[in-house]
Amino acid sequence: MNDTPAPTHIIRPPRGWGIPDLRELWRYRELLYFLTWRNIKVRYKQTVLGVAWAVLQPFVTMVVFSIFFGRLAKMPSDDLPYPIFAYAGLLPWDFFAKAFNQAGRSLVTSRPMLTKVYFPRLAIPLAAIFSALVDFAIAFGVLAGLMLWYGVRPTPQIWTLPLFLLLALVVTVGASLWAAALNVLYRDVGYIVPYIVNLLFFVTPVVYSSNLVPARWRLVYSLNPMAGVVNGFRWALLGTPTGPDAGMALSVLIALVVLGSGLVFFRYMERYFADRV
Amino acid sequence: MSTAIRIHDLGKRYFLGGAVPGREYRTLRDTLVRPWTWFRREPRPVLWALRHIDLEVPAGQVLGLIGRNGAGKSTLLKILSRVTEPTEGYAELYGRVGSLLEVGTGFHPELTGRENIYLNGAILGMRRAEIARKFDAIVAFAGVEKFIDTPVKFYSSGMYLRLAFAVAAHLEPEILLVDEVLAVGDAEFQRKSLGKMGEVAASGRTVIFVSHNMSAILHLTQRAVVLDRGRVVFDGPTADAVDFYLAAGIRRSGERVWTADEVPPAAAPFRPHALRVRDPKGRVTDTFAATHDITVEWEYSLAEPIRGLRVGIYLLTMRGEYVFTSFDTDDPAAYERWSERPAGHYVSRARIPGRLLNEGRYVLAVNASTFGHRTYFHEENALSFLVDATGAVGFQWPERRLGVIRPLLAWDIERVAERPRPSPPERS
């Protein structure tokens, strides 16, 4: 018999920088699953329409946009029917807006859990994001219907769509980690996040085509990684002209920086969560 | 024997800067308008909730952790369960750790009992297969079979707590950390929970058990550690530790005065001043003759009016068994009259009649709260007093009487016949 087996766990004061322990998060994947499932379940409990809300919201928004921006303002839509043009942009945008909002608040609303039990803290904002992803998947079904209705054929580059979804996830997770961790210390963040979402909406090509942006401003415009996401979605789905280019590369780069720094920041702040939330 | 937990020079420091009432957290503005605070570390008042803790717990031992409120017991459990991180030192854990720091963590009112069992189990670190295996046992233990598919928001508070405890109690870690969960539910359920705890202890698992209930500590643990202001002040056999704690922690002056720094900021607008026990002549004293009425007097003030406030006492024996609970608005008339208590300085008095308590030392705990809403102030072991057997009921027989109370009941002795009646014949 070995007298001194290695300890299962050593608890020490936290020091230095790093990213959260992703292997541990993997071990807790069932918790992540249950938290996501709880978020979805609770969101639609005691609602008459239930999950139909996930479809209704972007659909009604699309109708309103089509009337005001498509019909009245005659916004150019890269020669596509305006409804389908708007909806393809709204899909990733709505996902980002919802997930960012919910994930940003998630740590503060999970206060009792944070102060009582240990689990990888990353699971909380991730569960908020994944539950928004389920709404995204449902709303995506409607897009397929719209494409049939308008007779828009999928492009040959449709296979790149998962890559742009991944890019949307990278941006959302990165931004959410920043917001969620900051919100623990500064409750102001709860007010700032919806405001940022509103502002970003105008610099993201959701209701208009990014071709409206003068060429010399394109690169600056692409500093907003969601611009890359929305352009990529439309390009992959509908074959709009703004495909992968220098601007897109810049968006990807920014997205990766946001994610990386978000992970490091989250890990650094993690030690204060239980005491400060 | 192998080691389950090894703690070396563990310490946890808190900065008290943020603890000003109403300014619990920093706002972004605070930081932005004072940029010089970004880099300069202002000296802030610190509190070492724990310091220089050295402890080794062998596998299979059930260790009791006792101490007054704020002694660092909960902080130690939080560090061991990895909820919060230490400032210095380290702790080595050998085995999977489970904690019952508070039951019902993550319970969601909109979800059904079944759904909450799975969710709560996952939060506590159980695998889905494991929960599925234990599901029936959990439901049976909680006694909620009929309501398992009802959202828990429709549960009574008793059912809710039972279900929450049941999930946690079926966690099977090698090291279990328990904080005061036995105070949950009715007497029957408490007995069941205590039994479950004993079962866990007997099954050879390592347990650290925090409680104010000395009889539970004595019953369940072999060794106990007494913490005082973040340090270990006693470590040894449980019976000795309990004696040490009771002797050290109890004031014997007949009076407990709270200084401003002893009252947590969270108590505001309630502020306790003093608790006293007086004899029939009005003297503050520690010792009472069994025949004497004991007047318990609690002096406090309210900075703001409080609706539904109740101020009360718990009387306990030295072993931690409750004798009774009493609130100053127990009487319906008083309840009506003081439905809202205006700001001001108050004294609430209660009279414990003579010839009620048995001889021995009793402990008073105090509580100021609004029902189901908020506890403003609570202190175990606020004060103790001694009841002397002089003149006690049954004093004519100099023997130790069993029982917590020693009332003089209205006995009636009736001689119903001159001579004994024959007993009825046995039935065949």
XYZ file of C-alpha atoms in Angstrom, chain A residues 1-15 21 24 26-39 41-42 45-46 112-119 121 182 184-189 192 267-268 270-277, chain B residues 2-3 6 10 12-14 18 24-29 31 41 44 78-96 99 101-102 105-106 108 110-112 115-116 118-119 122-129 131 151 153-154 174:
124
model
C 0.000 0.000 0.000
C 1.193 3.405 -0.885
C 1.127 5.685 2.154
C 0.959 8.959 0.286
C -1.261 8.818 -2.768
C -1.494 12.020 -4.760
C -4.227 14.339 -3.514
C -7.335 14.456 -5.655
C -7.291 18.170 -5.415
C -5.055 20.869 -3.965
C -6.664 24.130 -2.961
C -4.296 27.086 -3.191
C -4.535 30.838 -3.452
C -5.104 31.777 -7.087
C -2.240 33.412 -8.866
C -9.851 24.829 -17.103
C -12.907 20.349 -16.161
C -15.910 18.960 -20.239
C -16.247 16.765 -17.147
C -19.185 18.942 -16.103
C -20.827 18.764 -19.538
C -23.975 17.246 -18.046
C -24.368 20.278 -15.811
C -23.999 22.471 -18.884
C -26.700 20.416 -20.566
C -29.073 20.654 -17.589
C -28.553 24.392 -17.165
C -29.242 24.985 -20.854
C -32.307 22.789 -20.646
C -33.499 24.658 -17.547
C -33.088 28.033 -19.262
C -37.798 25.203 -20.091
C -38.195 28.121 -17.702
C -43.185 27.948 -18.942
C -46.554 29.583 -18.405
C -27.193 31.562 -4.870
C -25.433 28.890 -6.907
C -22.155 30.783 -7.087
C -21.989 31.295 -3.327
C -22.975 27.760 -2.326
C -21.585 25.177 -4.682
C -18.445 24.663 -6.704
C -18.676 23.977 -10.423
C -18.241 29.029 -13.490
C -17.647 42.709 -15.226
C -20.241 40.870 -10.916
C -18.211 43.907 -9.865
C -20.082 46.677 -11.654
C -23.832 46.418 -11.943
C -23.663 49.272 -14.474
C -22.893 46.607 -17.033
C -24.686 49.183 -20.714
C -10.458 33.340 -15.298
C -8.881 36.315 -13.548
C -13.466 34.083 -11.226
C -11.740 34.254 -7.835
C -13.894 37.206 -6.840
C -17.257 35.810 -7.948
C -18.318 34.083 -4.731
C -17.279 36.982 -2.512
C -18.419 39.885 -4.653
C -21.472 38.787 -6.587
C -4.718 7.420 5.419
C -5.439 11.118 5.306
C -4.663 18.038 5.037
C -4.729 28.240 5.542
C -8.650 33.921 4.037
C -8.586 37.701 4.012
C -11.520 39.956 3.267
C -17.222 47.429 0.216
C -22.282 46.890 -1.292
C -20.693 46.991 -4.682
C -18.503 49.401 -6.503
C -20.068 51.198 -9.429
C -18.222 51.821 -12.637
C -18.432 55.526 -11.820
C -13.693 53.591 -10.559
C -3.597 50.350 -3.532
C -8.164 49.150 3.274
C -16.505 27.312 1.579
C -12.789 27.038 0.930
C -12.818 23.249 1.216
C -15.784 23.021 -1.137
C -13.941 25.393 -3.532
C -16.694 27.989 -3.567
C -14.156 30.609 -2.601
C -10.384 30.588 -2.753
C -7.938 31.015 0.137
C -5.552 33.941 0.453
C -2.660 31.886 1.786
C -1.731 28.336 2.678
C -3.170 25.258 1.040
C -5.499 22.330 1.555
C -5.111 18.883 0.044
C -8.187 16.775 -0.491
C -8.013 13.044 -1.080
C -11.297 12.028 -2.665
C -14.398 13.491 -4.205
C -21.088 19.711 0.250
C -23.702 24.075 2.523
C -27.238 24.947 1.755
C -29.252 25.318 -4.512
C -30.409 25.886 -8.046
C -36.236 26.517 -9.788
C -41.235 26.676 -12.225
C -39.729 23.220 -12.672
C -41.328 20.048 -11.367
C -36.861 18.126 -13.084
C -35.397 19.791 -10.026
C -31.997 16.148 -12.020
C -30.942 19.780 -12.147
C -26.114 17.929 -11.687
C -25.248 21.110 -9.821
C -24.027 19.059 -6.875
C -21.821 17.116 -9.261
C -23.812 13.917 -9.826
C -23.879 12.153 -13.159
C -27.214 11.686 -14.868
C -26.980 7.910 -14.609
C -29.268 10.418 -10.322
C -43.850 22.436 -10.164
C -43.655 26.446 -6.518
C -46.838 24.652 -5.456
C -15.734 10.401 -0.115
